[in-house]
């Protein structure tokens, strides 16, 4: 297959952001089949939108806008079909750490973090995901369209909530 | 205290970013996606409109043939005018309807999604004026012409036309609009509590 410029740029983009995009799909839905579908839709949306990327925003901001907007549309469609599908079982699938010698405590904390994030309402979940992927407040503002003050206030509350969730588990 | 909080936040970022999921091959994904085309929703709208345009062409050909074959010229003319009006109206309504750009901010994307749904709702709510009325007029002309010579069959014909029109109105103004209103509520629920 002959690789066009579009194809090459797209493949490079996927290589750079594959893990964050997989985590994004995982955070939106716990159902493995739906997650695969969502990932496909995001990949397709990025392919379609890539030629119109002019560099007005940073690549990262642009990518997360496309990915989250596509996820929201996917979730709306999924809610429509929800009664015909198996609901999420509420169980977070085990996630393997990068480092094989990661401690059992880390693994438990990670699991609690994922469970807590997946349980958040979608707007909060999106905010937390962007923060956890390392986006700055200005970048989050650009992705969500929320005011800087709103982002800061909500993130403070959400980070505290998550840190408490993780901490509580550790104390047990 | 702040130092402890920052450390906890950094820990969250590390825990999150160290998460790995089953590895996929970017090259394979790129190949697969390159074969796929329009998003499903936009493809659905395009296909539905295409169906309407094909129907318009069908009515125009049929009425033109009726005219040539010595049928009532006024009824055939009304059918052609009605079909062209419906096709033109649909085209006018959708000509500035490109797929919603997913690279907008989440807030703008929500507004665009809701506007698209509201536009569809308005279109369906007025379907009796721009769709059913122009297409029913030729039937009324045919009924008026045949009333004296064949009253019972004309009555039956009118009953069939009325049933189709009422069923069509119910499907559009009730069923389809109800579905879109639910769709709107679902989209709104996914942004609930977002503020500004």
Short mmCIF file of C-alpha atoms in Angstrom, two decimals:
data_model
loop_
_atom_site.label_atom_id
_atom_site.label_comp_id
_atom_site.label_asym_id
_atom_site.label_seq_id
_atom_site.Cartn_x
_atom_site.Cartn_y
_atom_site.Cartn_z
CA UNK A 1 0.00 0.00 0.00
CA UNK A 2 1.40 3.42 -0.97
CA UNK A 3 1.63 5.79 1.98
CA UNK A 4 0.39 9.31 1.31
CA UNK A 5 1.47 12.34 3.39
CA UNK A 6 -1.85 12.18 5.20
CA UNK A 7 -1.38 8.52 5.99
CA UNK A 8 2.18 9.02 7.25
CA UNK A 9 1.21 12.01 9.44
CA UNK A 10 -1.73 10.06 10.83
CA UNK A 11 0.35 7.03 11.67
CA UNK A 12 2.94 9.23 13.42
CA UNK A 13 0.15 10.92 15.41
CA UNK A 14 -1.22 7.55 16.50
CA UNK A 15 2.24 6.39 17.54
CA UNK A 16 2.65 9.48 19.73
CA UNK A 17 -0.78 9.31 21.35
CA UNK A 18 -1.76 5.65 21.25
CA UNK A 19 -1.51 5.06 25.01
CA UNK A 20 -3.41 8.26 26.03
CA UNK A 21 -6.14 7.46 23.51
CA UNK A 22 -6.46 3.92 24.80
CA UNK A 23 -6.69 5.23 28.36
CA UNK A 24 -9.34 7.73 27.23
CA UNK A 25 -11.48 4.98 25.69
CA UNK A 26 -11.00 2.86 28.80
CA UNK A 27 -12.12 5.72 31.06
CA UNK A 28 -15.30 6.31 29.05
CA UNK A 29 -16.53 2.74 28.96
CA UNK A 30 -15.77 -0.41 30.92
CA UNK A 31 -17.35 -2.71 28.37
CA UNK A 32 -14.55 -4.23 26.27
CA UNK A 33 -16.55 -4.35 23.00
CA UNK A 34 -17.80 -0.78 23.37
CA UNK A 35 -14.28 0.37 24.22
CA UNK A 36 -12.97 -1.15 21.00
CA UNK A 37 -15.77 0.57 19.04
CA UNK A 38 -15.07 3.90 20.73
CA UNK A 39 -11.37 3.63 19.99
CA UNK A 40 -12.19 2.95 16.32
CA UNK A 41 -14.48 5.97 16.17
CA UNK A 42 -11.85 8.22 17.69
CA UNK A 43 -9.26 6.87 15.26
CA UNK A 44 -11.65 7.55 12.36
CA UNK A 45 -12.51 11.05 13.61
CA UNK A 46 -8.81 11.89 13.86
CA UNK A 47 -8.22 10.59 10.34
CA UNK A 48 -11.08 12.71 8.99
CA UNK A 49 -10.13 15.83 10.94
CA UNK A 50 -6.37 15.68 10.38
CA UNK A 51 -6.31 17.49 7.00
CA UNK A 52 -8.11 20.47 8.57
CA UNK A 53 -5.58 20.79 11.40
CA UNK A 54 -3.92 24.15 10.77
CA UNK A 55 -1.83 24.41 13.90
CA UNK A 56 -3.97 27.20 15.42
CA UNK A 57 -4.11 25.12 18.59
CA UNK A 58 -1.37 22.81 19.84
CA UNK A 59 -1.47 19.29 18.42
CA UNK A 60 -2.25 17.92 21.86
CA UNK A 61 -5.16 20.29 22.45
CA UNK A 62 -6.58 19.56 19.00
CA UNK A 63 -6.25 15.79 19.49
CA UNK A 64 -8.01 15.80 22.85
CA UNK A 65 -10.82 17.99 21.49
CA UNK A 66 -11.47 15.55 18.67
CA UNK A 67 -11.15 12.51 20.93
CA UNK A 68 -13.41 13.77 23.73
CA UNK A 69 -16.06 15.20 21.38
CA UNK A 70 -16.17 11.89 19.54
CA UNK A 71 -16.43 10.04 22.85
CA UNK A 72 -19.36 12.22 23.96
CA UNK A 73 -21.23 11.54 20.72
CA UNK A 74 -20.47 7.84 21.10
CA UNK A 75 -21.76 7.89 24.68
CA UNK A 76 -25.00 9.61 23.58
CA UNK A 77 -25.56 6.88 20.99
CA UNK A 78 -24.70 4.22 23.52
CA UNK A 79 -27.23 5.59 26.01
CA UNK A 80 -29.84 5.28 23.24
CA UNK A 81 -29.05 1.60 22.76
CA UNK A 82 -28.34 0.89 26.42
CA UNK A 83 -31.54 -1.06 27.02
CA UNK A 84 -30.62 -3.51 24.23
CA UNK A 85 -27.10 -4.11 25.48
CA UNK A 86 -25.47 -5.66 28.48
CA UNK A 87 -24.87 -2.89 30.96
CA UNK A 88 -21.41 -2.20 32.33
CA UNK A 89 -20.74 -4.73 35.02
CA UNK A 90 -19.16 -2.12 37.26
CA UNK A 91 -15.98 -4.10 37.55
CA UNK A 92 -12.78 -2.46 36.44
CA UNK A 93 -10.66 -4.81 34.42
CA UNK A 94 -7.20 -5.42 35.75
CA UNK A 95 -4.69 -3.04 34.27
CA UNK A 96 -1.12 -4.13 34.00
CA UNK A 97 1.59 -1.75 35.12
CA UNK A 98 4.44 -0.75 32.83
CA UNK A 99 6.99 -1.88 35.32
CA UNK A 100 6.76 -5.56 36.20
CA UNK A 101 8.17 -4.96 39.70
CA UNK A 102 5.53 -2.38 40.56
CA UNK A 103 4.34 -3.10 44.04
CA UNK A 104 1.00 -4.64 44.86
CA UNK A 105 0.03 -1.42 46.67
CA UNK A 106 0.58 0.58 43.48
CA UNK A 107 -1.56 -1.83 41.56
CA UNK A 108 -4.37 -1.56 44.11
CA UNK A 109 -4.14 2.22 44.09
CA UNK A 110 -4.27 2.27 40.32
CA UNK A 111 -7.35 0.10 40.35
CA UNK A 112 -9.02 2.39 42.88
CA UNK A 113 -8.08 5.44 40.83
CA UNK A 114 -9.62 3.95 37.68
CA UNK A 115 -12.76 2.91 39.52
CA UNK A 116 -13.12 6.40 40.98
CA UNK A 117 -12.55 8.11 37.62
CA UNK A 118 -14.97 5.81 35.79
CA UNK A 119 -17.63 6.54 38.40
CA UNK A 120 -17.48 10.33 37.88
CA UNK A 121 -20.15 12.13 35.81
CA UNK A 122 -18.93 12.58 32.22
CA UNK A 123 -18.01 16.31 32.41
CA UNK A 124 -15.98 15.75 35.61
CA UNK A 125 -14.43 12.61 34.15
CA UNK A 126 -13.28 14.51 31.08
CA UNK A 127 -11.72 17.22 33.24
CA UNK A 128 -9.92 14.69 35.42
CA UNK A 129 -8.69 12.68 32.43
CA UNK A 130 -7.20 15.78 30.83
CA UNK A 131 -5.51 16.68 34.08
CA UNK A 132 -4.17 13.18 34.64
CA UNK A 133 -2.77 13.13 31.10
CA UNK A 134 -0.70 16.13 32.14
CA UNK A 135 -2.46 18.96 30.31
CA UNK A 136 -1.99 22.42 31.78
CA UNK A 137 -4.96 24.49 33.00
CA UNK A 138 -4.73 26.62 29.83
CA UNK A 139 -4.79 23.50 27.65
CA UNK A 140 -7.78 22.10 29.55
CA UNK A 141 -9.52 25.45 29.08
CA UNK A 142 -8.85 25.23 25.33
CA UNK A 143 -10.17 21.66 25.09
CA UNK A 144 -13.31 22.12 27.17
CA UNK A 145 -14.18 25.75 26.48
CA UNK A 146 -14.69 26.29 30.23
CA UNK A 147 -13.34 29.40 31.92
CA UNK A 148 -9.97 29.17 33.67
CA UNK A 149 -11.60 29.86 37.04
CA UNK A 150 -14.13 27.08 36.58
CA UNK A 151 -11.41 24.62 35.54
CA UNK A 152 -9.24 25.49 38.55
CA UNK A 153 -12.07 25.30 41.09
CA UNK A 154 -13.41 22.01 39.82
CA UNK A 155 -9.99 20.42 39.45
CA UNK A 156 -9.06 21.30 43.01
CA UNK A 157 -12.24 19.67 44.27
CA UNK A 158 -11.84 16.62 42.05
CA UNK A 159 -8.16 16.08 42.83
CA UNK A 160 -8.91 16.22 46.53
CA UNK A 161 -11.73 13.74 46.06
CA UNK A 162 -9.52 11.33 44.12
CA UNK A 163 -6.57 11.68 46.48
CA UNK A 164 -8.90 10.95 49.40
CA UNK A 165 -10.28 7.88 47.61
CA UNK A 166 -6.80 6.53 47.02
CA UNK A 167 -5.66 7.45 50.53
CA UNK A 168 -8.66 5.88 52.21
CA UNK A 169 -8.00 2.60 50.46
CA UNK A 170 -4.41 2.68 51.58
CA UNK A 171 -5.34 3.16 55.24
CA UNK A 172 -7.48 0.04 55.29
CA UNK B 1 0.01 20.69 53.75
CA UNK B 2 0.13 22.08 50.19
CA UNK B 3 3.32 20.13 49.62
CA UNK B 4 1.57 16.92 50.70
CA UNK B 5 -1.38 17.71 48.43
CA UNK B 6 0.92 18.34 45.41
CA UNK B 7 2.75 15.11 46.10
CA UNK B 8 -0.56 13.25 46.18
CA UNK B 9 -1.60 14.89 42.89
CA UNK B 10 1.72 13.94 41.27
CA UNK B 11 1.17 10.41 42.50
CA UNK B 12 -2.23 10.35 40.77
CA UNK B 13 -0.64 11.46 37.50
CA UNK B 14 2.04 8.80 37.78
CA UNK B 15 -0.47 6.07 38.57
CA UNK B 16 -2.64 7.12 35.63
CA UNK B 17 0.09 7.53 33.05
CA UNK B 18 1.87 4.31 34.03
CA UNK B 19 -1.25 2.39 33.13
CA UNK B 20 -0.75 0.35 30.01
CA UNK B 21 -3.44 -1.37 28.02
CA UNK B 22 -3.05 -4.15 25.44
CA UNK B 23 -0.71 -2.78 22.78
CA UNK B 24 -2.20 -2.07 19.35
CA UNK B 25 -0.29 -1.54 16.14
CA UNK B 26 -0.66 2.08 14.90
CA UNK B 27 0.15 1.03 11.34
CA UNK B 28 -2.64 -1.53 11.37
CA UNK B 29 -5.11 0.99 12.85
CA UNK B 30 -4.14 3.55 10.19
CA UNK B 31 -4.71 1.02 7.39
CA UNK B 32 -8.11 0.01 8.78
CA UNK B 33 -9.29 3.57 9.32
CA UNK B 34 -8.14 4.66 5.85
CA UNK B 35 -10.68 2.25 4.42
CA UNK B 36 -13.54 3.67 6.46
CA UNK B 37 -15.44 6.74 5.28
CA UNK B 38 -18.02 9.15 6.72
CA UNK B 39 -19.14 8.92 10.32
CA UNK B 40 -22.33 6.90 10.74
CA UNK B 41 -24.62 9.76 11.79
CA UNK B 42 -23.71 12.01 8.86
CA UNK B 43 -23.91 9.07 6.48
CA UNK B 44 -27.40 8.32 7.81
CA UNK B 45 -28.59 11.90 7.10
CA UNK B 46 -26.98 11.87 3.64
CA UNK B 47 -28.64 8.55 2.76
CA UNK B 48 -32.06 9.72 3.98
CA UNK B 49 -31.83 12.91 1.91
CA UNK B 50 -30.63 10.93 -1.09
CA UNK B 51 -33.73 8.75 -0.79
CA UNK B 52 -35.92 11.88 -0.87
CA UNK B 53 -34.14 13.24 -3.95
CA UNK B 54 -34.59 9.91 -5.74
CA UNK B 55 -38.33 10.03 -4.85
CA UNK B 56 -38.55 13.59 -6.24
CA UNK B 57 -36.98 12.47 -9.53
CA UNK B 58 -39.39 9.50 -9.61
CA UNK B 59 -42.46 11.72 -9.13
CA UNK B 60 -41.28 14.20 -11.79
CA UNK B 61 -40.71 11.39 -14.33
CA UNK B 62 -44.06 9.76 -13.53
CA UNK B 63 -46.01 13.05 -13.72
CA UNK B 64 -44.21 14.04 -16.93
CA UNK B 65 -45.13 10.70 -18.45
CA UNK B 66 -48.78 11.22 -17.36
CA UNK B 67 -48.78 14.61 -19.03
CA UNK B 68 -47.42 13.17 -22.31
CA UNK B 69 -49.91 10.28 -22.18
CA UNK B 70 -52.85 12.68 -22.11
CA UNK B 71 -53.53 12.69 -18.35
CA UNK B 72 -54.75 15.77 -16.50
CA UNK B 73 -52.15 18.46 -17.11
CA UNK B 74 -53.01 20.46 -13.98
CA UNK B 75 -52.67 17.45 -11.65
CA UNK B 76 -49.39 16.42 -13.32
CA UNK B 77 -48.15 20.01 -13.16
CA UNK B 78 -49.04 20.23 -9.46
CA UNK B 79 -47.21 16.93 -8.81
CA UNK B 80 -44.06 18.17 -10.59
CA UNK B 81 -44.19 21.54 -8.84
CA UNK B 82 -44.82 19.89 -5.45
CA UNK B 83 -41.98 17.38 -5.86
CA UNK B 84 -39.54 20.07 -7.02
CA UNK B 85 -40.58 22.30 -4.12
CA UNK B 86 -39.98 19.48 -1.58
CA UNK B 87 -36.60 18.60 -3.14
CA UNK B 88 -35.57 22.25 -3.29
CA UNK B 89 -36.66 22.89 0.29
CA UNK B 90 -34.69 19.89 1.57
CA UNK B 91 -31.62 20.93 -0.37
CA UNK B 92 -31.91 24.50 0.96
CA UNK B 93 -32.23 23.26 4.53
CA UNK B 94 -29.20 20.97 4.33
CA UNK B 95 -26.86 22.85 2.01
CA UNK B 96 -25.04 24.45 4.96
CA UNK B 97 -25.03 21.24 6.96
CA UNK B 98 -21.49 19.89 6.88
CA UNK B 99 -20.46 17.28 9.46
CA UNK B 100 -19.86 18.91 12.84
CA UNK B 101 -16.17 19.68 13.26
CA UNK B 102 -14.96 17.53 16.19
CA UNK B 103 -11.95 19.77 16.81
CA UNK B 104 -14.14 22.46 18.42
CA UNK B 105 -13.96 22.97 22.17
CA UNK B 106 -16.29 20.67 24.12
CA UNK B 107 -18.59 23.60 24.86
CA UNK B 108 -18.87 24.69 21.22
CA UNK B 109 -19.29 21.07 20.15
CA UNK B 110 -22.21 20.64 22.54
CA UNK B 111 -23.83 23.81 21.19
CA UNK B 112 -23.33 22.60 17.59
CA UNK B 113 -24.77 19.16 18.41
CA UNK B 114 -27.84 20.66 20.07
CA UNK B 115 -28.32 23.16 17.23
CA UNK B 116 -28.19 20.32 14.71
CA UNK B 117 -30.84 18.39 16.65
CA UNK B 118 -33.03 21.50 17.11
CA UNK B 119 -32.82 22.20 13.39
CA UNK B 120 -33.97 18.66 12.61
CA UNK B 121 -36.84 19.01 15.11
CA UNK B 122 -38.00 22.30 13.52
CA UNK B 123 -37.84 20.71 10.09
CA UNK B 124 -39.95 17.75 11.19
CA UNK B 125 -42.45 19.89 13.07
CA UNK B 126 -43.24 21.85 9.90
CA UNK B 127 -43.34 18.78 7.65
CA UNK B 128 -47.10 19.17 7.06
CA UNK B 129 -46.56 22.48 5.27
CA UNK B 130 -43.46 21.86 3.18
CA UNK B 131 -43.87 18.12 2.51
CA UNK B 132 -47.41 16.80 2.83
CA UNK B 133 -49.35 19.84 1.58
CA UNK B 134 -47.51 20.20 -1.77
CA UNK B 135 -47.66 16.44 -2.37
CA UNK B 136 -51.36 16.15 -1.45
CA UNK B 137 -52.60 18.92 -3.77
CA UNK B 138 -52.40 16.81 -6.98
CA UNK B 139 -54.45 14.06 -5.25
CA UNK B 140 -57.17 16.61 -4.38
CA UNK B 141 -57.24 17.76 -8.02
CA UNK B 142 -57.62 14.13 -9.21
CA UNK B 143 -60.39 13.57 -6.63
CA UNK B 144 -62.25 16.72 -7.76
CA UNK B 145 -62.08 15.59 -11.39
CA UNK B 146 -63.44 12.10 -10.67
CA UNK B 147 -65.96 12.93 -7.95
CA UNK B 148 -69.03 13.11 -10.20
CA UNK B 149 -68.25 10.09 -12.37
CA UNK B 150 -66.87 7.71 -9.72
CA UNK B 151 -67.79 8.96 -6.23
CA UNK B 152 -67.13 5.72 -4.28
CA UNK B 153 -63.77 4.96 -5.77
CA UNK B 154 -62.84 8.63 -5.33
CA UNK B 155 -63.86 8.41 -1.69
CA UNK B 156 -61.71 5.31 -1.27
CA UNK B 157 -58.82 7.09 -3.01
CA UNK B 158 -59.19 10.08 -0.65
CA UNK B 159 -59.32 7.78 2.37
CA UNK B 160 -56.06 6.13 1.28
CA UNK B 161 -54.39 9.52 0.72
CA UNK B 162 -55.62 10.77 4.11
CA UNK B 163 -54.40 7.60 5.87
CA UNK B 164 -50.96 7.89 4.29
CA UNK B 165 -50.78 11.60 5.20
CA UNK B 166 -51.90 11.03 8.81
CA UNK B 167 -49.48 8.11 9.24
CA UNK B 168 -46.67 10.19 7.73
CA UNK B 169 -47.48 13.12 9.99
CA UNK B 170 -47.54 10.89 13.05
CA UNK B 171 -44.23 9.29 12.10
CA UNK B 172 -42.55 12.65 11.56
CA UNK B 173 -44.16 14.99 14.09
CA UNK B 174 -44.57 12.49 16.91
CA UNK B 175 -42.28 9.48 16.56
CA UNK B 176 -39.24 11.09 14.92
CA UNK B 177 -39.50 14.31 16.96
CA UNK B 178 -39.90 12.27 20.15
CA UNK B 179 -36.77 10.31 19.27
CA UNK B 180 -34.84 13.53 18.58
CA UNK B 181 -36.01 15.10 21.86
CA UNK B 182 -34.73 12.05 23.73
CA UNK B 183 -31.48 12.33 21.78
CA UNK B 184 -31.26 15.99 22.82
CA UNK B 185 -31.82 15.08 26.47
CA UNK B 186 -29.10 12.42 26.23
CA UNK B 187 -26.61 14.93 24.80
CA UNK B 188 -27.55 17.45 27.49
CA UNK B 189 -27.17 14.84 30.24
CA UNK B 190 -23.61 14.16 29.13
CA UNK B 191 -22.69 17.81 29.71
CA UNK B 192 -24.76 18.27 32.87
CA UNK B 193 -23.17 20.42 35.56
CA UNK B 194 -20.57 21.77 33.15
CA UNK B 195 -21.30 25.47 33.80
CA UNK B 196 -19.23 27.98 31.81
#
